[in-house]
Every structure is written in C-alpha cells, then in structure tokens.
C-alpha cells in the first residue's frame, strides 16, 4: 500500500467507482490505505455538471471503520481532516438549482426529501483548515457573490444521509464577504431539502456575541436568490453587537457603541422583522418595539427601516453616533437642547427620507409629529407637528419666556436661517411671557430665502391684535415692513407695564425700518389713532411719527407729532447707553462718583417741544404744560451735560411751578446753573 503506483491505482479505482455508482465527476489523485483503516486522499477534485470546480481539497485524512460497509454505500469514518479546500456553489444562467444541489441529488435514491436514503457518510470529527466557500448566481445582474474564506475549525458527529447533512460545529472561524471576521461559530447544524437549522448557535467576533436558534426554510429553487427568497426564523436569546460590525453591512452606521438585545426575527434576509425587540446600548440608549429592515444585505436596492416603537430613549449625540450620515445631516443642532428624550410611535427611514408619526417626550416638553423628511441633504419636510408645554425659555435662554403649546402644519426644507424655506400655518394655545399665559394665537406665514412674509392674529382675553408684515434677512442689513392693528391690550394684566393700575392701549402701528439693532436702525415708525387709558384718564393722539437716519456717521432721531411733541436727538451715540451717559455727566459733579463704563467718543444734542400732557404717561408725578421746551447736550469724553428747560407750568410731586426756566452746565455748576421761577 505504500508503493506510489499502487496508491495512484487505488485513487483511480475509487474515482471510477464513484463515477459509476453515482454519476459524479470526481478525481482523486492518490489514495493511501493503511492496515489499521487510515486513509489519506490527495488532490481531490470534483467538477460540477458544467465541468467547473465544485469541490477541491488538497488533502483529506481519515480512518475507515469498515471496508465492507463501503460496498453497501455506508462510508463510516473516524476523524476527517480536510485542508486547503474550496466549495463553489454556483447557479448557472437560466437554471434554478445550484451546482451543489445538482450534485447532492445524485446521492438521493428517490425517497422522501427529509428521510435518509441508502447512501450514508459519517465521521466522528471533521477538522477544517484554510477553506473557501463561495455562493453566486449568474441570473442576478451585478451579483455580489457571497463568500467565506479562511475557514478553520472542527465539527463532531458529521453525517450525510442521502441529501441530508447534520453535524455539531464546535469552533469554526472565517471571514465573510463584507470583511467581517467571525472568530468562533458553534452550533448544532442540520441541512435538508426544505430547511437548514442552526440550533444553540453561539457566534463571536472581536467585538460582538450572538446566542440564538436559527432556522431557514425554502424550496430548492430559492437558493438561486438566498437573501430574498429563503425564509428565516430566529430566536435571538442574547446578543451584543458592535456598531463596528454592523457598519460592514450598512456603511451609514457609526462605530462607537455596542447594542445589547434580544428579539425574534422572521422574514427574509433582505426583508425581516425583529419583533419584541428589547435593546439597550453601552451609551445607555433604549429601543423597545418591532422593526422591519429591508435590503440590509443588498444596499444597492435601497436600505430601509420601518419601526413601531413603544420606547426609544436616546439623545442628539447618540443618534449621530448611530447614523452619523443619515441622521447627522438631518437633525438640527438645536435638538441638543432637548437633552435626553423618549419617543414612541412609527418611523420609516431610508437614505432619502424619514417618515415619522411620533410622540416625543423630553425634560423640555412633549412633541407630537406626523412628518415626512425627504431629500436628506437639504432636509425637506412636510406634515403636522404639535408641541405640548415646551419649555421655550430654556431653549432660548430667556428667563422671561415660559411654556409653549401649539400645533401647526409645516411644509418646506431646512432648519437653519440660511437654508430655511418653509410655510407654517397653525395655532398657539399657550405662550407664557412675564408670568402671563397667552392663548388663541393664529399663525400663517412663509420663510423663504431669508425672507419672512406672514400674519399673526391674537384673540386673547387681554390682547387682541392683527399683525402682518415682511422681514428680509437675506442681506447684511435686515429690512422690516410690519403693520399691526391693536384692538385691545391690557398692559397691566399682561405684566408688560405695571406702574399704572390701569394700563390699556389700542391703535395702529406701521414699522418700516432697516438695521440689525437699535444702534444702526434706519427708517420710520408710525403710530396712528392711538389711545392710552390709565387711572388718570384717556390719552389720544391721531398721528405720532419716529424717524431714524444717518449722515456721515451722525445719527438723527426725529419725533414728530403736532398733538404731543416734536423734536430730535442728533449725534454719535449708542441707544442703550443714553441713560448711563446722562448719569455719568451729572454724577461727575461729585468727587466720589464712580461712573459707568461706556463706549468713548459719544456725543449728542437734543431739543423737544411738548404740546400735550402725554409726559405724565411715563412720569405720572410730573405734568408739563403745553409749549414746554427741553434742549441740551451730552459728551462722553469729558462728561459734559447741559440742560435747558422752559415751561409755563410744571406740576411735580404735588408742587406747582409757573414760568420755569432751568439751565444746567455741569462743567461749572456753581456759576452756570440758573433757575428762574415766576411763582411756586
């Protein structure tokens, strides 16, 4: 038996026997038979029915328990060692059965598919080293063949009974075609013509672990499109899967988290449902619900996920970790302020859209939405959104603003000021400001290309107004054109003006200005047919106009109302520092005064003629008679303050002064302050 010529002859004899007995194209280069039943087969080559490579093995070593049983188609071996082997499972053009199925069928004696035939092959142990298995289909265009390389490991109780195969896989490692390395696979494996079962499965990678029972069911022709036709039913008892591994199958996944979960999976590999999913991640996110994944193994056909969530708890940063491109480019950064959130409902996600009918609960409030987000790069959306008790003040960073409740239909795209193109139509049922709750506010407007054009109607018990206008924010200097009709407004109840016990206004306001702040504002503000009511009486003025303009950096604010007052303020100054400028100028008289810090090089001249007692609206302790004039000058660099007041009559703090002429010059207060009083 050790003579090479004899071994070669035995190889040919074995080859001829198998060809004749089963009509298979098998070639064995050399057979080495030992007296104790040991067998070594070299250069095993099996061609498929198209004479292409089906199986190749460089070396197969085993021992035969009974030579006599071989004659009865009972191949009973001890340990089989298979080294450097290849298995190509190919479905040829215009054929339904793959080459392996065609080959296995030749060992079938025609009995029921799941019953053993006369052919039997067993091995106590099967040791594999450096194997390669590929699965391909010429009937599928642009097919990405499934393959497993570097297959190494062992199985026990290997058995082939006709077309049925079973074994106990103990420790198998390989690399699959997505370049995912499986370090260890253990399972009780069974293969028949109608099902393939992996019981007590334990699969490990460098960063993932799965414990499950898995079963595939099929008709034989389904193998031609395994991912789309073969049904899967799996009970995932315990799993810890790294996003790094999932990224091998879907490139949009992130990498920095591990998913711990259990679930039942049913469907096809490219269309399966993970029901009763109980998932928690290392980043402390939660997902409970039922999820349907499509084309996760064939992304070119369009990946999608349809989720019915009973509880999804996460935050903005974790969503970007999970799907950094899909959600990272869609979710606005303002979502960060929501903190940790919990949502429930349905959502459908693809690489091109997000369709969500969700209830979102956060520490800042509750949001109910029915939105479709499309064109992920530009974040287009359409649908309905409802906000319940949203803590708007915390989002804005404004302590005066409280809760907001509203519902609206929105249609547009973008979340930032620059790319926002959206129409909004809705109603605000609650808006809290300065400890007052506004309600019955209707909104209808369009924000497009940095322009806002819309209207607002307020029908609250204490304020009734209609507002419409246009805001152009597309240029460096903003433009505003608003018209407001105030039918009724109780400033005291709204906590906007608490000095008067009664404080009510009405009238029309027309605003046409340009600017980004009070300090660069240019334009006009018109008050028409306005009425102010307090505990002292009514104050009506038909027309009141304020104009702001600039000429060579010199600012002029003009007030014009023949019924109230006329005058102007002219100079270089900052609007919000006028009070501090006046206090610094007056306080400089005293040596121990500590001035406010103000912007240097400010100066202004002012002159006003008063025709009405309207001043008492702002200073109720002071009443100035008509024809009163006030003029003066302030300079920040030298703290100059000049003031001249002439009035035929002043009532102040229960005192009456007739023919007042007051002149103040703080640079020489001792000699340049003059007071002329005709009568007190």
XYZ file of C-alpha atoms in Angstrom:
680
model
C 0.000 0.000 0.000
C 2.937 2.342 0.423
C 4.068 1.956 -3.196
C 3.166 5.194 -5.078
C 1.993 3.312 -8.160
C -0.392 1.238 -6.054
C -1.715 4.393 -4.331
C -2.284 6.057 -7.686
C -4.078 2.968 -8.938
C -6.281 2.956 -5.846
C -7.127 6.609 -6.478
C -8.240 5.798 -9.991
C -10.207 2.813 -8.767
C -12.005 4.965 -6.178
C -12.670 7.615 -8.790
C -14.087 5.142 -11.258
C -16.241 3.566 -8.567
C -17.794 6.877 -7.539
C -18.332 7.951 -11.126
C -20.035 4.693 -11.964
C -22.061 4.365 -8.769
C -23.345 7.958 -8.519
C -22.618 9.542 -11.908
C -20.421 12.245 -10.413
C -17.218 13.705 -11.818
C -14.706 13.067 -9.036
C -10.981 12.765 -9.352
C -8.694 11.551 -6.539
C -5.037 11.812 -7.402
C -3.754 9.450 -4.735
C -5.187 7.123 -2.093
C -3.072 5.876 0.783
C -4.618 2.973 2.704
C -3.059 1.793 5.948
C -3.587 -1.618 7.566
C -5.461 -0.082 10.544
C -8.034 1.666 8.398
C -6.299 5.007 7.988
C -6.903 6.684 4.624
C -5.277 9.692 3.015
C -6.695 11.213 -0.159
C -4.617 13.787 -2.057
C -5.725 16.313 -4.654
C -9.479 15.688 -4.512
C -11.217 17.435 -7.394
C -14.980 17.386 -8.033
C -16.427 19.045 -11.119
C -19.993 20.267 -11.267
C -22.386 19.482 -14.096
C -20.776 22.243 -16.177
C -17.289 20.769 -15.616
C -16.308 23.707 -13.430
C -14.822 23.381 -9.954
C -17.376 22.379 -7.354
C -15.056 20.964 -4.669
C -11.306 20.910 -4.339
C -9.259 19.642 -1.422
C -5.512 19.366 -1.305
C -5.569 16.721 1.372
C -8.140 14.590 3.186
C -7.060 12.302 6.008
C -9.348 9.873 7.832
C -9.853 6.308 9.012
C -12.448 3.804 7.819
C -14.312 1.748 10.428
C -15.429 -0.946 7.987
C -14.249 -1.540 4.418
C -17.103 -3.972 3.990
C -19.722 -1.206 4.562
C -18.249 0.824 1.738
C -19.607 -1.738 -0.688
C -23.076 -1.025 0.728
C -22.780 2.782 0.321
C -22.033 3.153 4.042
C -18.973 5.384 4.361
C -18.203 5.348 8.092
C -15.100 7.291 9.030
C -13.370 8.308 12.185
C -11.824 11.800 12.187
C -11.654 13.531 8.821
C -9.087 16.264 8.326
C -9.730 18.496 5.310
C -7.078 21.025 4.315
C -6.934 23.794 1.702
C -10.411 23.107 0.330
C -12.733 25.047 -1.977
C -16.503 24.816 -2.400
C -18.129 26.800 -5.224
C -21.933 26.863 -5.086
C -22.930 28.432 -8.383
C -26.307 28.796 -10.044
C -25.793 28.915 -13.785
C -27.618 31.092 -16.266
C -31.225 30.009 -16.904
C -31.041 27.302 -14.199
C -32.959 27.116 -10.922
C -30.832 24.614 -8.971
C -27.336 25.480 -7.890
C -24.429 23.155 -8.672
C -24.257 21.730 -5.140
C -27.948 20.803 -5.192
C -27.479 19.074 -8.532
C -24.500 17.167 -7.103
C -26.260 16.149 -3.860
C -29.300 14.971 -5.818
C -27.152 12.258 -7.381
C -26.866 10.598 -3.966
C -30.641 10.620 -3.484
C -32.417 7.344 -4.073
C -35.800 8.983 -4.552
C -37.182 8.628 -1.032
C -38.882 11.495 0.817
C -36.663 14.561 0.985
C -36.244 14.575 4.745
C -35.783 10.812 5.092
C -32.386 9.079 4.877
C -31.539 7.189 1.682
C -29.265 4.202 1.273
C -26.240 6.469 0.986
C -24.552 7.186 4.321
C -21.381 9.041 5.173
C -20.371 9.641 8.782
C -17.367 10.967 10.653
C -16.757 11.224 14.367
C -14.966 14.521 13.846
C -14.375 16.834 10.894
C -11.373 19.155 11.086
C -11.209 22.006 8.584
C -8.240 24.169 7.717
C -7.978 27.120 5.318
C -11.249 26.598 3.486
C -13.097 28.788 0.994
C -16.823 28.715 0.160
C -18.477 30.943 -2.431
C -22.153 31.305 -3.422
C -23.010 33.043 -6.706
C -25.864 33.319 -9.195
C -25.431 34.173 -12.855
C -29.146 35.007 -13.105
C -28.765 38.116 -10.917
C -27.267 41.187 -12.544
C -24.428 42.861 -10.663
C -24.465 39.988 -8.215
C -22.145 40.431 -5.295
C -21.133 36.812 -4.569
C -21.349 35.659 -1.005
C -18.135 34.001 0.157
C -16.457 32.738 3.306
C -12.685 32.472 3.390
C -10.030 31.243 5.830
C -12.492 28.665 7.177
C -10.823 26.835 10.057
C -12.298 24.750 12.867
C -13.877 21.423 13.698
C -17.208 19.646 13.991
C -18.349 16.435 15.639
C -20.772 13.686 14.586
C -20.691 14.684 10.938
C -23.333 12.808 8.955
C -24.527 12.743 5.359
C -27.607 10.565 4.846
C -28.644 10.947 1.236
C -29.285 14.662 0.706
C -29.423 15.379 4.455
C -26.450 16.729 6.374
C -26.026 17.220 10.124
C -23.133 17.975 12.438
C -22.197 19.677 15.706
C -19.968 22.627 14.884
C -17.710 23.353 17.840
C -15.287 26.071 16.903
C -15.343 27.497 13.401
C -13.696 30.738 12.281
C -13.919 32.501 8.920
C -14.100 35.853 7.134
C -17.261 36.637 5.165
C -17.559 38.805 2.055
C -18.233 42.047 3.988
C -14.783 41.517 5.516
C -16.319 40.657 8.881
C -14.154 38.166 10.761
C -16.034 35.558 12.785
C -13.645 34.316 15.441
C -15.833 31.463 16.633
C -19.044 29.789 15.490
C -20.607 26.916 17.444
C -23.967 25.373 16.511
C -25.915 22.149 16.012
C -26.338 22.200 12.242
C -28.916 20.343 10.130
C -29.448 20.641 6.366
C -32.280 19.077 4.340
C -34.022 19.870 1.078
C -36.605 22.002 2.894
C -34.850 23.584 5.873
C -31.485 24.499 7.350
C -31.282 24.710 11.135
C -28.678 26.269 13.438
C -29.633 25.310 16.988
C -27.828 26.516 20.128
C -25.815 28.915 17.999
C -23.009 30.957 19.508
C -21.254 33.395 17.196
C -18.344 35.600 18.254
C -16.378 38.347 16.578
C -13.729 40.545 18.149
C -16.452 42.879 19.448
C -19.783 41.013 19.149
C -21.575 37.948 20.533
C -24.844 36.268 19.476
C -26.678 33.387 21.192
C -29.610 32.175 19.090
C -31.657 29.419 17.482
C -31.915 29.994 13.723
C -33.825 28.173 11.013
C -34.005 28.781 7.260
C -36.869 27.261 5.267
C -37.057 27.123 1.495
C -37.845 25.343 -1.703
C -34.799 24.098 -3.524
C -35.052 26.754 -6.219
C -34.958 29.520 -3.540
C -31.204 29.140 -3.204
C -30.891 30.945 -6.516
C -31.720 34.146 -4.580
C -30.929 33.257 -0.979
C -31.203 36.769 0.505
C -34.633 37.441 -0.994
C -36.363 34.044 -1.150
C -35.161 31.921 1.762
C -37.243 32.440 4.920
C -35.562 32.938 8.283
C -36.949 32.354 11.766
C -34.622 33.144 14.628
C -34.904 33.426 18.379
C -32.095 35.732 19.472
C -31.765 34.896 23.145
C -28.858 37.213 23.854
C -26.806 39.479 21.632
C -24.121 42.104 21.986
C -23.355 43.553 18.563
C -20.866 46.315 17.940
C -21.756 49.098 15.516
C -18.324 48.458 14.047
C -19.551 45.052 12.836
C -22.894 46.420 11.599
C -21.018 49.008 9.559
C -19.663 46.129 7.456
C -23.213 45.517 6.221
C -24.523 49.103 6.178
C -21.931 51.822 5.773
C -24.145 54.554 7.289
C -23.835 53.076 10.790
C -21.391 54.666 13.204
C -18.770 52.750 15.179
C -18.756 53.899 18.802
C -21.385 51.785 20.590
C -22.452 48.206 21.361
C -26.083 47.026 21.113
C -27.293 44.522 23.732
C -30.630 42.983 22.789
C -32.995 40.040 22.448
C -35.658 39.587 19.766
C -37.494 37.220 17.445
C -36.585 37.562 13.767
C -38.779 36.393 10.903
C -38.935 37.007 7.171
C -36.197 37.054 4.533
C -32.637 38.273 4.997
C -33.435 41.310 2.860
C -36.872 41.814 4.416
C -37.065 40.693 8.027
C -38.938 41.818 11.134
C -37.295 41.999 14.537
C -40.320 41.684 16.806
C -40.441 42.289 20.555
C -37.039 43.933 20.382
C -35.564 44.731 23.803
C -32.374 46.719 23.213
C -30.003 48.727 25.384
C -26.663 50.142 24.307
C -23.431 50.896 26.104
C -24.281 54.578 25.608
C -27.490 53.953 27.618
C -29.905 54.266 24.711
C -33.062 52.111 24.741
C -35.113 50.671 21.882
C -38.253 48.624 22.561
C -40.570 47.707 19.705
C -40.911 45.977 16.336
C -38.541 46.841 13.459
C -38.646 45.870 9.787
C -35.346 46.042 7.867
C -35.181 45.813 4.081
C -32.149 45.280 1.821
C -29.668 45.339 4.654
C -27.593 42.772 2.709
C -28.153 44.389 -0.702
C -27.943 48.117 -0.080
C -27.860 48.895 -3.788
C -31.561 48.005 -3.880
C -32.341 50.650 -1.238
C -31.991 50.152 2.508
C -34.984 50.977 4.700
C -36.108 50.586 8.304
C -39.721 50.705 9.467
C -40.031 50.916 13.242
C -43.006 50.672 15.586
C -41.509 51.897 18.848
C -43.032 51.582 22.288
C -39.934 53.207 23.800
C -36.931 54.776 22.130
C -34.768 56.668 24.580
C -31.686 58.493 23.366
C -30.250 61.955 22.803
C -28.959 64.068 19.931
C -25.353 62.944 20.259
C -26.246 59.247 20.345
C -28.397 59.490 17.208
C -25.448 60.996 15.385
C -23.254 58.145 16.646
C -25.761 55.540 15.419
C -26.368 57.005 11.941
C -23.904 59.891 11.527
C -24.649 60.494 7.830
C -28.370 59.725 7.668
C -29.427 61.456 10.902
C -26.320 63.543 11.477
C -27.055 65.571 8.348
C -30.776 65.788 9.076
C -31.240 66.562 12.756
C -30.837 70.266 13.578
C -28.236 71.135 16.197
C -30.983 72.782 18.268
C -32.062 69.237 19.192
C -29.096 69.227 21.581
C -31.067 71.423 23.951
C -33.759 68.762 24.279
C -31.287 66.614 26.220
C -32.321 63.014 26.774
C -35.651 62.152 25.170
C -38.129 59.281 24.878
C -40.311 58.724 21.844
C -42.995 56.273 20.805
C -44.785 55.694 17.525
C -43.910 54.782 13.957
C -40.999 55.862 11.808
C -39.787 54.880 8.350
C -36.172 55.648 7.443
C -34.269 55.350 4.166
C -31.194 57.101 2.827
C -33.542 59.643 1.224
C -36.368 60.206 3.695
C -37.640 59.943 7.252
C -41.383 59.442 7.752
C -42.286 59.817 11.418
C -45.533 59.658 13.385
C -44.076 60.036 16.836
C -44.712 61.284 20.339
C -41.535 62.794 21.729
C -41.162 63.425 25.466
C -38.259 65.400 26.879
C -37.450 67.364 30.004
C -38.383 70.437 27.975
C -41.848 69.240 26.963
C -43.790 66.935 24.640
C -43.984 66.995 20.842
C -46.400 65.030 18.658
C -45.467 64.887 14.979
C -46.611 63.418 11.691
C -43.804 64.494 9.373
C -42.096 63.290 6.226
C -38.482 64.432 5.813
C -37.133 63.961 2.298
C -34.000 64.967 0.441
C -31.816 64.326 3.471
C -29.025 66.691 2.387
C -31.397 69.685 2.327
C -33.799 68.307 4.961
C -37.145 68.774 3.209
C -40.219 68.056 5.328
C -43.991 68.158 5.264
C -46.635 67.328 7.830
C -48.140 68.138 11.197
C -46.475 68.938 14.487
C -47.908 69.571 17.947
C -45.984 70.922 20.930
C -47.284 70.478 24.485
C -45.817 72.547 27.341
C -42.439 73.040 25.665
C -40.028 74.936 27.929
C -39.265 77.512 25.264
C -37.491 79.821 27.681
C -34.802 77.236 28.397
C -34.273 76.655 24.685
C -33.990 80.413 24.072
C -32.036 81.081 27.247
C -34.610 83.691 28.311
C -35.985 83.526 31.854
C -38.971 85.725 30.923
C -40.292 83.108 28.484
C -42.188 80.106 29.878
C -44.137 77.235 28.334
C -45.312 76.967 24.725
C -48.138 74.774 23.390
C -49.020 74.912 19.694
C -49.947 72.856 16.665
C -49.150 73.601 13.047
C -48.924 72.249 9.534
C -45.482 72.806 8.037
C -44.161 72.331 4.514
C -40.647 73.198 3.480
C -36.979 72.476 3.902
C -34.006 73.432 6.024
C -33.516 74.028 9.728
C -31.036 76.912 9.736
C -31.775 80.566 8.977
C -29.794 80.453 5.736
C -31.452 77.420 4.146
C -34.933 77.639 5.675
C -37.734 77.551 3.092
C -40.916 76.756 4.969
C -44.589 77.588 5.224
C -46.231 77.413 8.659
C -49.932 77.520 9.447
C -51.052 76.810 12.965
C -52.382 77.911 16.310
C -50.715 78.689 19.641
C -52.872 77.603 22.587
C -50.349 78.591 25.253
C -47.459 81.027 25.308
C -46.110 82.255 28.623
C -44.209 85.533 28.898
C -43.523 87.522 32.063
C -45.798 85.205 34.068
C -48.769 85.693 31.761
C -50.230 82.902 29.610
C -51.323 83.983 26.136
C -53.758 81.846 24.127
C -55.701 81.836 20.854
C -52.826 82.952 18.620
C -53.082 82.068 14.919
C -50.025 81.972 12.635
C -49.750 81.828 8.855
C -46.502 82.623 7.115
C -43.711 81.687 4.719
C -39.997 81.868 5.369
C -38.028 81.618 2.132
C -34.589 82.776 1.003
C -34.073 84.609 4.295
C -37.424 86.399 3.826
C -40.437 86.120 6.132
C -43.874 87.067 4.911
C -46.825 86.270 7.125
C -49.540 87.268 9.529
C -50.465 86.659 13.137
C -53.811 87.148 14.864
C -54.108 87.239 18.653
C -57.546 86.778 20.200
C -56.597 86.532 23.865
C -58.880 87.911 26.597
C -56.386 90.674 27.363
C -54.865 91.366 23.966
C -56.485 91.430 20.557
C -54.381 92.362 17.571
C -53.667 91.582 13.943
C -50.117 91.599 12.657
C -48.806 91.119 9.121
C -45.574 92.027 7.519
C -42.347 91.209 5.732
C -38.835 90.689 7.065
C -35.842 90.484 4.719
C -32.856 88.884 6.453
C -31.020 87.962 3.251
C -28.656 90.935 3.345
C -26.114 92.207 5.817
C -28.601 94.884 6.918
C -32.060 93.478 7.740
C -35.240 95.091 6.403
C -38.600 95.065 8.229
C -42.019 96.169 6.991
C -44.763 95.416 9.561
C -48.288 96.625 10.126
C -50.102 95.952 13.387
C -53.626 96.790 14.459
C -54.137 96.637 18.231
C -57.849 96.492 19.048
C -57.286 95.981 22.758
C -54.283 95.447 25.012
C -54.230 95.417 28.819
C -50.571 96.101 29.594
C -51.047 95.768 33.350
C -52.665 92.328 33.232
C -50.060 91.179 30.688
C -47.348 92.295 33.145
C -45.815 94.497 30.454
C -46.413 97.829 32.263
C -47.158 97.582 35.987
C -46.711 101.170 37.137
C -50.305 102.152 36.394
C -53.102 100.166 37.988
C -54.976 100.632 34.706
C -52.901 100.487 31.534
C -54.676 99.840 28.252
C -53.803 100.771 24.688
C -55.194 100.485 21.166
C -54.181 101.797 17.773
C -52.356 101.140 14.527
C -48.587 100.734 14.220
C -46.669 100.833 10.931
C -42.963 99.928 11.021
C -40.611 100.375 8.036
C -37.005 100.105 9.171
C -33.611 98.670 8.259
C -30.971 97.504 10.709
C -29.801 94.747 12.987
C -30.050 96.571 16.333
C -31.282 99.836 17.846
C -27.857 101.349 17.201
C -27.973 101.033 13.407
C -31.716 101.241 12.855
C -32.846 103.427 9.943
C -36.458 104.093 8.982
C -39.793 105.174 10.398
C -42.319 104.011 12.974
C -45.834 105.455 12.739
C -48.482 105.334 15.482
C -51.953 106.260 14.267
C -55.275 106.723 16.042
C -53.711 105.534 19.270
C -55.311 105.630 22.700
C -53.750 105.048 26.111
C -56.003 104.665 29.162
C -54.831 104.704 32.798
C -56.350 105.561 36.157
C -55.950 109.291 35.442
C -57.745 109.399 32.128
C -57.510 108.920 28.365
C -54.565 109.999 26.194
C -55.369 110.035 22.496
C -53.158 111.023 19.584
C -54.051 110.759 15.954
C -50.558 110.620 14.486
C -47.159 110.018 16.056
C -44.030 109.501 13.938
C -40.463 108.470 14.826
C -37.713 108.587 12.189
C -34.114 107.415 12.452
C -31.439 108.337 9.876
C -27.653 108.564 9.426
C -25.468 111.072 7.556
C -21.689 110.696 7.704
C -21.993 108.564 10.871
C -24.113 111.294 12.518
C -27.381 109.809 13.739
C -30.624 111.753 13.904
C -33.771 110.566 15.632
C -36.756 112.777 14.880
C -40.092 112.680 16.720
C -42.973 114.439 15.038
C -46.476 114.798 16.418
C -48.290 118.086 16.366
C -50.539 116.772 19.120
C -47.858 115.523 21.500
C -44.299 116.672 20.856
C -41.730 117.432 18.189
C -38.001 117.357 18.361
C -34.883 115.384 17.611
C -31.740 113.805 19.022
C -28.597 114.185 16.919
C -25.032 112.909 17.320
C -22.880 109.819 17.702
C -24.301 107.595 20.432
C -25.421 104.120 21.391
C -29.088 103.873 22.160
C -28.759 101.510 25.144
C -26.100 103.731 26.798
C -28.046 107.011 26.828
C -29.123 106.600 30.455
C -25.591 105.854 31.604
C -24.230 108.851 29.669
C -26.653 111.196 31.449
C -25.886 109.695 34.880
C -22.135 109.951 34.316
C -22.443 113.580 33.255
C -24.492 114.603 36.297
C -22.563 112.396 38.712
C -19.227 113.899 37.623
C -20.079 116.904 39.771
C -19.260 114.787 42.819
C -15.675 113.745 43.542
C -16.646 110.309 44.926
C -18.838 109.314 41.944
C -17.885 106.065 40.127
C -19.001 106.398 36.504
C -20.455 103.631 34.364
C -18.191 102.201 31.702
C -19.442 103.432 28.317
C -18.178 103.495 24.753
C -15.918 106.532 24.202
C -16.449 109.338 21.670
C -20.198 109.620 22.164
C -21.982 112.953 21.963
C -25.481 114.178 21.268
C -27.634 117.275 21.106
C -31.364 117.155 21.771
C -34.330 119.525 21.600
C -38.038 118.807 22.185
C -41.193 120.897 22.151
C -44.048 119.447 24.226
C -47.660 120.167 23.227
C -49.531 117.714 25.420
C -49.528 116.331 28.939
C -48.520 112.941 27.464
C -45.292 113.094 29.523
C -47.273 112.135 32.605
C -47.924 108.742 30.995
C -44.262 107.979 31.540
C -43.696 110.219 34.588
C -47.033 110.478 36.408
C -45.536 112.651 39.147
C -44.648 115.315 36.544
C -47.045 117.280 34.328
C -45.551 119.688 31.784
C -47.774 122.355 30.282
C -48.031 122.744 26.510
C -45.258 124.810 24.775
C -42.652 123.371 27.156
C -39.193 123.117 25.559
C -36.319 120.865 26.573
C -32.858 121.050 24.996
C -29.354 120.025 25.923
C -26.042 118.375 25.116
C -24.128 115.292 26.377
C -20.496 114.331 25.648
C -18.994 111.072 26.952
C -15.318 112.053 26.710
C -15.456 114.986 29.125
C -18.771 114.065 30.809
C -20.347 117.242 29.539
C -24.003 117.678 30.436
C -26.035 120.732 29.509
C -29.778 121.033 30.037
C -32.263 123.855 29.493
C -35.953 123.535 30.381
C -38.525 126.278 29.762
C -42.124 125.719 30.747
C -45.048 127.983 31.551
C -46.182 125.498 34.157
C -44.810 122.349 35.816
C -46.667 120.172 38.294
C -44.239 117.891 40.118
C -44.729 115.862 43.315
C -47.774 117.919 44.424
C -45.901 121.185 43.717
C -46.806 123.716 41.022
C -44.151 125.839 39.337
C -45.108 128.660 36.983
C -42.769 130.095 34.333
C -39.866 127.685 34.892
C -36.506 128.447 33.274
C -33.858 125.906 34.308
C -30.305 125.928 32.893
C -27.630 123.388 33.938
C -23.981 123.232 32.873
C -22.163 120.557 34.886
C -18.746 121.887 33.886
C -19.312 124.943 36.008
C -22.284 124.101 38.218
C -21.670 126.869 40.721
C -21.882 129.722 38.223
C -23.663 128.244 35.204
C -26.726 126.748 36.825
C -29.602 129.226 36.674
C -33.152 128.749 37.898
C -35.862 131.295 37.242
C -39.259 130.733 38.846
C -42.118 133.136 38.496
C -44.340 131.500 41.104
C -44.444 128.400 43.349
